[in-house]
Amino acid sequence: MNTLKISLFAALLSPAISFAQYAPLGAITTWTDGYVVTTENDTIRGKVRVSSMVNDAPASVVVRTEGDKKITLKGEKLRTVSQNIPNFAYATGAIPRERETVVFERVPNPRKDGKTALLERLSQPGKITLYFDANGWKKHSEYTFGQFTIGTNPRDLSFVVVKDLTSARIVKKSTIDDEHEALFGDCPAFVRQFPAATRRDWNRFGEIVEAYNQTCVVGGTVN
């Protein structure tokens, strides 16, 4: 019997991590409502189950549509995988109620020379969007408790940060100050409010990105 596979890091999270910067949950391996978008731009809705993973990303997905028809799709054929979080998963209190879905999107991955890959989105979509960098967590041990996995200090994680859907870079605590200009320098209004970033700002990096998206993007252009 398949079980829900969700990595719960909230027991170790700083309170500063909010809806602006989610902890990675991982793909859901039981049937749950959702949809996929193929690389040919076809949208298929129904019950969605991730049947296999490679490097923490969906390698194979099954969609059960109306009439109990099952469609199996390889990860390389998918542009988006969206799964609704089951109600029972909120019982631990570790997952914020405002987070309703686990979403993987095909974006450039700087660890693969910019080739695209399905990565779990960890922020609200915007001009700058944060994604789970699976390789950035590999050095941290995990502890299994029942069907959940609790990881060590998530403040040491790194993100794949995608800007304008095309430019991607790895950002981590030790490089946040160096990346400030490349990420936010095109918005003078934001830089006036937040002229620099240091390691002390790492725990609220998601909030900083959200502030940039809200401050700088007006009518689809940079303010």
GROMACS .gro file of N, CA and C in nm, residues 16-72:
model
  171
   16ALA      N    1   1.074   3.223   1.153
   16ALA     CA    2   1.075   3.323   1.045
   16ALA      C    3   1.034   3.263   0.913
   17ILE      N    4   1.043   3.132   0.897
   17ILE     CA    5   1.005   3.070   0.771
   17ILE      C    6   0.854   3.061   0.766
   18SER      N    7   0.794   3.132   0.674
   18SER     CA    8   0.649   3.142   0.667
   18SER      C    9   0.603   3.099   0.529
   19PHE      N   10   0.481   3.143   0.492
   19PHE     CA   11   0.428   3.105   0.362
   19PHE      C   12   0.515   3.160   0.250
   20ALA      N   13   0.599   3.259   0.279
   20ALA     CA   14   0.686   3.314   0.176
   20ALA      C   15   0.799   3.218   0.140
   21GLN      N   16   0.830   3.129   0.230
   21GLN     CA   17   0.943   3.038   0.209
   21GLN      C   18   0.909   2.904   0.272
   22TYR      N   19   0.854   2.814   0.194
   22TYR     CA   20   0.813   2.685   0.245
   22TYR      C   21   0.932   2.593   0.270
   23ALA      N   22   0.914   2.501   0.363
   23ALA     CA   23   1.007   2.390   0.374
   23ALA      C   24   0.969   2.287   0.268
   24PRO      N   25   1.066   2.214   0.213
   24PRO     CA   26   1.033   2.113   0.112
   24PRO      C   27   0.953   1.999   0.174
   25LEU      N   28   0.850   1.956   0.104
   25LEU     CA   29   0.766   1.846   0.151
   25LEU      C   30   0.792   1.718   0.073
   26GLY      N   31   0.831   1.730  -0.051
   26GLY     CA   32   0.851   1.611  -0.133
   26GLY      C   33   0.723   1.570  -0.203
   27ALA      N   34   0.737   1.488  -0.306
   27ALA     CA   35   0.621   1.443  -0.384
   27ALA      C   36   0.531   1.353  -0.301
   28ILE      N   37   0.404   1.349  -0.336
   28ILE     CA   38   0.305   1.267  -0.267
   28ILE      C   39   0.288   1.137  -0.346
   29THR      N   40   0.307   1.027  -0.279
   29THR     CA   41   0.306   0.897  -0.348
   29THR      C   42   0.175   0.821  -0.330
   30THR      N   43   0.076   0.884  -0.266
   30THR     CA   44  -0.059   0.827  -0.264
   30THR      C   45  -0.147   0.908  -0.359
   31TRP      N   46  -0.266   0.854  -0.390
   31TRP     CA   47  -0.357   0.926  -0.477
   31TRP      C   48  -0.408   1.051  -0.408
   32THR      N   49  -0.399   1.162  -0.477
   32THR     CA   50  -0.452   1.288  -0.426
   32THR      C   51  -0.493   1.375  -0.544
   33ASP      N   52  -0.588   1.463  -0.524
   33ASP     CA   53  -0.634   1.549  -0.633
   33ASP      C   54  -0.519   1.636  -0.682
   34GLY      N   55  -0.519   1.660  -0.812
   34GLY     CA   56  -0.416   1.745  -0.869
   34GLY      C   57  -0.422   1.748  -1.020
   35TYR      N   58  -0.313   1.791  -1.080
   35TYR     CA   59  -0.306   1.795  -1.226
   35TYR      C   60  -0.160   1.796  -1.269
   36VAL      N   61  -0.138   1.765  -1.395
   36VAL     CA   62  -0.006   1.777  -1.456
   36VAL      C   63  -0.020   1.856  -1.585
   37VAL      N   64   0.088   1.922  -1.622
   37VAL     CA   65   0.097   1.990  -1.751
   37VAL      C   66   0.215   1.929  -1.825
   38THR      N   67   0.191   1.880  -1.945
   38THR     CA   68   0.296   1.814  -2.022
   38THR      C   69   0.382   1.917  -2.094
   39THR      N   70   0.495   1.871  -2.145
   39THR     CA   71   0.582   1.960  -2.222
   39THR      C   72   0.517   2.002  -2.353
   40GLU      N   73   0.409   1.935  -2.392
   40GLU     CA   74   0.333   1.975  -2.510
   40GLU      C   75   0.217   2.066  -2.473
   41ASN      N   76   0.216   2.110  -2.346
   41ASN     CA   77   0.119   2.206  -2.293
   41ASN      C   78  -0.021   2.148  -2.279
   42ASP      N   79  -0.032   2.017  -2.264
   42ASP     CA   80  -0.161   1.955  -2.234
   42ASP      C   81  -0.178   1.945  -2.083
   43THR      N   82  -0.296   1.981  -2.033
   43THR     CA   83  -0.326   1.973  -1.890
   43THR      C   84  -0.415   1.852  -1.864
   44ILE      N   85  -0.373   1.767  -1.771
   44ILE     CA   86  -0.448   1.646  -1.735
   44ILE      C   87  -0.481   1.654  -1.587
   45ARG      N   88  -0.611   1.650  -1.556
   45ARG     CA   89  -0.656   1.662  -1.417
   45ARG      C   90  -0.713   1.529  -1.368
   46GLY      N   91  -0.705   1.509  -1.238
   46GLY     CA   92  -0.759   1.389  -1.178
   46GLY      C   93  -0.690   1.358  -1.047
   47LYS      N   94  -0.680   1.229  -1.014
   47LYS     CA   95  -0.603   1.186  -0.899
   47LYS      C   96  -0.459   1.165  -0.946
   48VAL      N   97  -0.365   1.227  -0.876
   48VAL     CA   98  -0.226   1.225  -0.920
   48VAL      C   99  -0.141   1.153  -0.815
   49ARG      N  100  -0.059   1.060  -0.861
   49ARG     CA  101   0.032   0.987  -0.772
   49ARG      C  102   0.170   0.983  -0.836
   50VAL      N  103   0.271   1.023  -0.760
   50VAL     CA  104   0.409   1.012  -0.808
   50VAL      C  105   0.457   0.872  -0.776
   51SER      N  106   0.489   0.796  -0.879
   51SER     CA  107   0.522   0.654  -0.860
   51SER      C  108   0.671   0.628  -0.846
   52SER      N  109   0.756   0.719  -0.891
   52SER     CA  110   0.900   0.702  -0.871
   52SER      C  111   0.967   0.838  -0.870
   53MET      N  112   1.083   0.842  -0.801
   53MET     CA  113   1.156   0.967  -0.785
   53MET      C  114   1.303   0.945  -0.822
   54VAL      N  115   1.366   1.049  -0.874
   54VAL     CA  116   1.510   1.051  -0.896
   54VAL      C  117   1.560   1.185  -0.846
   55ASN      N  118   1.654   1.180  -0.751
   55ASN     CA  119   1.710   1.301  -0.693
   55ASN      C  120   1.601   1.394  -0.641
   56ASP      N  121   1.505   1.335  -0.570
   56ASP     CA  122   1.395   1.409  -0.506
   56ASP      C  123   1.302   1.479  -0.604
   57ALA      N  124   1.300   1.437  -0.728
   57ALA     CA  125   1.208   1.493  -0.828
   57ALA      C  126   1.130   1.379  -0.893
   58PRO      N  127   1.005   1.405  -0.934
   58PRO     CA  128   0.925   1.299  -0.997
   58PRO      C  129   0.990   1.245  -1.123
   59ALA      N  130   1.008   1.113  -1.127
   59ALA     CA  131   1.060   1.046  -1.247
   59ALA      C  132   0.948   0.979  -1.324
   60SER      N  133   0.837   0.948  -1.254
   60SER     CA  134   0.721   0.886  -1.316
   60SER      C  135   0.597   0.925  -1.238
   61VAL      N  136   0.493   0.964  -1.309
   61VAL     CA  137   0.369   1.011  -1.248
   61VAL      C  138   0.251   0.939  -1.312
   62VAL      N  139   0.154   0.898  -1.228
   62VAL     CA  140   0.032   0.835  -1.278
   62VAL      C  141  -0.086   0.927  -1.248
   63VAL      N  142  -0.168   0.952  -1.348
   63VAL     CA  143  -0.289   1.033  -1.330
   63VAL      C  144  -0.410   0.944  -1.355
   64ARG      N  145  -0.502   0.940  -1.259
   64ARG     CA  146  -0.625   0.863  -1.275
   64ARG      C  147  -0.737   0.962  -1.306
   65THR      N  148  -0.784   0.958  -1.429
   65THR     CA  149  -0.885   1.053  -1.475
   65THR      C  150  -1.024   0.995  -1.454
   66GLU      N  151  -1.127   1.073  -1.493
   66GLU     CA  152  -1.264   1.025  -1.484
   66GLU      C  153  -1.280   0.897  -1.565
   67GLY      N  154  -1.360   0.806  -1.514
   67GLY     CA  155  -1.374   0.677  -1.580
   67GLY      C  156  -1.266   0.580  -1.538
   68ASP      N  157  -1.187   0.619  -1.437
   68ASP     CA  158  -1.081   0.534  -1.382
   68ASP      C  159  -0.974   0.500  -1.484
   69LYS      N  160  -0.956   0.586  -1.581
   69LYS     CA  161  -0.848   0.567  -1.678
   69LYS      C  162  -0.717   0.614  -1.616
   70LYS      N  163  -0.612   0.534  -1.628
   70LYS     CA  164  -0.483   0.569  -1.572
   70LYS      C  165  -0.384   0.603  -1.683
   71ILE      N  166  -0.319   0.718  -1.665
   71ILE     CA  167  -0.221   0.764  -1.763
   71ILE      C  168  -0.087   0.776  -1.692
   72THR      N  169   0.014   0.707  -1.742
   72THR     CA  170   0.148   0.713  -1.685
   72THR      C  171   0.236   0.803  -1.770
   0.00000   0.00000   0.00000
